[in-house]
Amino acid sequence: MPDRTDAVRAACLATTAVMTAALTACGSAEPAPHDGRSAPQPFGNPTAVSEDVQIAAAAEGFMKAWMLDPADVRSMCEHQTKAARPNFTDDGGTVEGCVAERKSLTERTPEPQRAQLRFTVDHVQDVNASRKHPAGKGVLATGQRDGAKPFRYALRLIKEDGRWRVEQREDVRSRYDHTADPVADVLWSMG
């Protein structure tokens, strides 16, 4: 008759092997550090990343590219829909035309003594079509430097060419200080 201890030990080893294989398959890669000029990249298996995470990453990438001193205009333009680019009526919203239109943003002088700008993106939600923009996803992007008052933008993103891109950006002015989630109202009233 087999020893009961050996059977328990074998079951524990089998369970450990299965758990280790499962954890390895899930992926444990850490996000790569970036210098703020590149969009945050989801880690692990990118196909398994939720749509909300993809939307938030696209919004954050756009805000960082736009707000850098000097701005990363190419990345900013790539994060926008063709219709949102300033050259849409001239050439259909090409990235190259957008970069040329936004050249002045590359001439901003960095101020080394300024605190680093940080962004958070939250309140991901469905937003209805407005007069000028199609239905999509809305987010609230909040930027802040140490010691300064935060500022907020409501962004509308839509899927274009398989990627989430910014279709509309609106400054959330002080009249919305009373609410933590002004996204749908701001995008509707300004769009």
Short mmCIF file of C-alpha atoms in Angstrom, two decimals:
data_model
loop_
_atom_site.label_atom_id
_atom_site.label_comp_id
_atom_site.label_asym_id
_atom_site.label_seq_id
_atom_site.Cartn_x
_atom_site.Cartn_y
_atom_site.Cartn_z
CA MET A 1 0.00 0.00 0.00
CA PRO A 2 1.47 3.38 -1.02
CA ASP A 3 2.48 5.82 1.69
CA ARG A 4 -0.05 8.64 2.21
CA THR A 5 2.71 11.22 2.68
CA ASP A 6 4.14 10.38 -0.75
CA ALA A 7 0.71 10.89 -2.36
CA VAL A 8 0.24 14.30 -0.68
CA ARG A 9 3.78 15.34 -1.67
CA ALA A 10 3.15 14.33 -5.31
CA ALA A 11 -0.14 16.26 -5.38
CA CYS A 12 1.58 19.38 -3.95
CA LEU A 13 4.37 19.17 -6.54
CA ALA A 14 1.86 18.79 -9.37
CA THR A 15 -0.16 21.77 -8.11
CA THR A 16 3.01 23.89 -7.82
CA ALA A 17 4.02 23.00 -11.39
CA VAL A 18 0.59 23.92 -12.75
CA MET A 19 0.53 27.24 -10.83
CA THR A 20 4.04 28.15 -12.01
CA ALA A 21 3.12 27.42 -15.63
CA ALA A 22 -0.06 29.50 -15.32
CA LEU A 23 1.75 32.48 -13.82
CA THR A 24 4.46 32.30 -16.48
CA ALA A 25 1.86 32.26 -19.25
CA CYS A 26 0.21 35.41 -17.87
CA GLY A 27 3.40 37.37 -18.41
CA SER A 28 5.19 39.36 -15.80
CA ALA A 29 7.13 41.85 -17.86
CA GLU A 30 7.46 45.22 -16.22
CA PRO A 31 6.65 48.33 -18.21
CA ALA A 32 9.72 49.78 -19.87
CA PRO A 33 10.86 53.09 -18.44
CA HIS A 34 10.37 56.01 -20.81
CA ASP A 35 11.52 59.59 -20.87
CA GLY A 36 8.04 61.12 -21.10
CA ARG A 37 8.31 61.59 -24.86
CA SER A 38 6.87 58.21 -25.71
CA ALA A 39 3.38 56.99 -25.02
CA PRO A 40 3.08 54.61 -22.10
CA GLN A 41 3.02 51.07 -23.38
CA PRO A 42 0.90 48.37 -21.81
CA PHE A 43 2.96 45.52 -20.41
CA GLY A 44 2.52 41.79 -20.63
CA ASN A 45 0.33 40.54 -23.45
CA PRO A 46 -0.88 43.68 -25.31
CA THR A 47 -3.82 41.84 -26.85
CA ALA A 48 -5.11 41.09 -23.35
CA VAL A 49 -5.03 44.73 -22.24
CA SER A 50 -8.48 46.14 -21.65
CA GLU A 51 -9.89 48.76 -23.96
CA ASP A 52 -10.03 51.29 -21.09
CA VAL A 53 -6.29 50.87 -20.48
CA GLN A 54 -5.58 51.37 -24.20
CA ILE A 55 -7.72 54.52 -24.24
CA ALA A 56 -6.06 55.94 -21.12
CA ALA A 57 -2.58 55.21 -22.53
CA ALA A 58 -3.45 56.96 -25.82
CA ALA A 59 -4.80 60.01 -23.98
CA GLU A 60 -1.78 60.20 -21.70
CA GLY A 61 0.59 59.83 -24.65
CA PHE A 62 -1.13 62.71 -26.45
CA MET A 63 -1.06 65.00 -23.40
CA LYS A 64 2.61 64.32 -22.68
CA ALA A 65 3.63 64.89 -26.30
CA TRP A 66 1.66 68.14 -26.44
CA MET A 67 2.72 69.55 -23.07
CA LEU A 68 6.45 68.84 -23.26
CA ASP A 69 8.79 71.82 -23.61
CA PRO A 70 9.46 71.62 -26.49
CA ALA A 71 6.51 69.54 -27.65
CA ASP A 72 6.96 66.21 -29.38
CA VAL A 73 4.87 67.35 -32.33
CA ARG A 74 5.21 64.16 -34.38
CA SER A 75 3.91 62.02 -31.52
CA MET A 76 1.17 64.55 -30.79
CA CYS A 77 0.00 64.45 -34.43
CA GLU A 78 0.15 60.64 -34.52
CA HIS A 79 -2.10 60.53 -31.44
CA GLN A 80 -4.77 62.67 -33.16
CA THR A 81 -7.40 61.61 -35.67
CA LYS A 82 -6.96 62.88 -39.21
CA ALA A 83 -9.97 65.18 -38.77
CA ALA A 84 -8.52 66.67 -35.56
CA ARG A 85 -5.22 67.64 -37.18
CA PRO A 86 -4.99 71.34 -38.13
CA ASN A 87 -4.18 70.51 -41.77
CA PHE A 88 -7.28 68.39 -42.42
CA THR A 89 -8.80 70.80 -44.95
CA ASP A 90 -5.45 71.22 -46.76
CA ASP A 91 -4.20 67.66 -47.19
CA GLY A 92 -6.66 65.35 -45.46
CA GLY A 93 -4.87 65.44 -42.11
CA THR A 94 -1.52 63.81 -42.90
CA VAL A 95 0.99 63.53 -40.07
CA GLU A 96 3.60 65.44 -42.11
CA GLY A 97 1.20 68.33 -42.72
CA CYS A 98 0.27 68.38 -39.03
CA VAL A 99 3.95 68.50 -38.01
CA ALA A 100 4.49 71.45 -40.35
CA GLU A 101 1.42 73.26 -38.93
CA ARG A 102 2.51 72.72 -35.32
CA LYS A 103 6.18 73.65 -35.83
CA SER A 104 5.94 76.55 -33.37
CA LEU A 105 5.34 74.08 -30.51
CA THR A 106 8.83 72.65 -31.12
CA GLU A 107 10.33 76.08 -30.45
CA ARG A 108 9.18 76.35 -26.83
CA THR A 109 12.14 76.78 -24.53
CA PRO A 110 12.42 74.30 -21.67
CA GLU A 111 12.65 75.76 -18.18
CA PRO A 112 14.96 73.44 -16.23
CA GLN A 113 13.86 74.81 -12.85
CA ARG A 114 10.20 73.87 -13.44
CA ALA A 115 8.90 70.81 -11.67
CA GLN A 116 8.12 67.78 -13.81
CA LEU A 117 4.62 67.67 -15.26
CA ARG A 118 2.59 64.58 -14.35
CA PHE A 119 -0.67 63.37 -15.85
CA THR A 120 -3.43 61.13 -14.67
CA VAL A 121 -6.18 59.91 -16.96
CA ASP A 122 -9.46 58.64 -15.55
CA HIS A 123 -13.25 58.72 -15.93
CA VAL A 124 -13.14 56.64 -19.13
CA GLN A 125 -16.70 56.59 -20.46
CA ASP A 126 -18.85 56.37 -23.55
CA VAL A 127 -19.69 59.76 -25.05
CA ASN A 128 -22.45 60.53 -27.52
CA ALA A 129 -21.86 62.17 -30.86
CA SER A 130 -21.96 65.96 -30.80
CA ARG A 131 -22.57 68.48 -33.56
CA LYS A 132 -19.00 68.15 -34.87
CA HIS A 133 -17.67 64.88 -33.50
CA PRO A 134 -18.66 61.19 -33.69
CA ALA A 135 -19.52 59.08 -30.66
CA GLY A 136 -16.51 57.64 -28.89
CA LYS A 137 -14.86 57.42 -25.51
CA GLY A 138 -14.30 60.35 -23.20
CA VAL A 139 -11.62 60.75 -20.55
CA LEU A 140 -10.47 63.34 -18.07
CA ALA A 141 -6.74 64.17 -18.26
CA THR A 142 -5.40 66.03 -15.24
CA GLY A 143 -1.96 67.61 -15.32
CA GLN A 144 -0.02 69.00 -12.40
CA ARG A 145 3.41 70.22 -11.42
CA ASP A 146 4.57 70.14 -7.80
CA GLY A 147 3.33 73.23 -6.02
CA ALA A 148 0.98 74.28 -8.82
CA LYS A 149 -2.77 74.04 -9.21
CA PRO A 150 -3.87 71.08 -11.37
CA PHE A 151 -5.44 71.69 -14.77
CA ARG A 152 -7.87 69.41 -16.58
CA TYR A 153 -8.77 68.55 -20.17
CA ALA A 154 -11.67 66.48 -21.42
CA LEU A 155 -10.66 64.35 -24.41
CA ARG A 156 -12.81 62.48 -26.92
CA LEU A 157 -11.10 59.47 -28.48
CA ILE A 158 -12.26 57.35 -31.38
CA LYS A 159 -10.76 54.31 -33.01
CA GLU A 160 -9.09 55.13 -36.32
CA ASP A 161 -6.84 52.77 -38.28
CA GLY A 162 -7.00 50.28 -35.39
CA ARG A 163 -5.74 52.72 -32.73
CA TRP A 164 -7.44 54.99 -30.22
CA ARG A 165 -6.78 58.60 -31.23
CA VAL A 166 -7.79 62.00 -29.87
CA GLU A 167 -10.67 63.54 -31.83
CA GLN A 168 -11.48 66.44 -29.49
CA ARG A 169 -9.74 68.20 -26.61
CA GLU A 170 -11.40 70.78 -24.42
CA ASP A 171 -10.05 72.76 -21.50
CA VAL A 172 -12.10 72.07 -18.37
CA ARG A 173 -12.41 75.57 -17.05
CA SER A 174 -13.09 76.68 -13.50
CA ARG A 175 -16.87 76.58 -14.02
CA TYR A 176 -16.54 72.79 -13.60
CA ASP A 177 -14.52 72.93 -10.36
CA HIS A 178 -17.60 71.70 -8.51
CA THR A 179 -17.56 68.30 -10.23
CA ALA A 180 -15.02 65.49 -10.41
CA ASP A 181 -16.41 64.18 -13.72
CA PRO A 182 -17.30 66.93 -16.22
CA VAL A 183 -16.25 64.88 -19.27
CA ALA A 184 -19.57 64.26 -21.04
CA ASP A 185 -20.89 67.78 -20.40
CA VAL A 186 -17.71 69.52 -21.57
CA LEU A 187 -17.37 67.41 -24.73
CA TRP A 188 -21.04 67.89 -25.62
CA SER A 189 -21.23 71.62 -24.93
CA MET A 190 -17.95 72.45 -26.68
CA GLY A 191 -18.31 70.04 -29.57
#
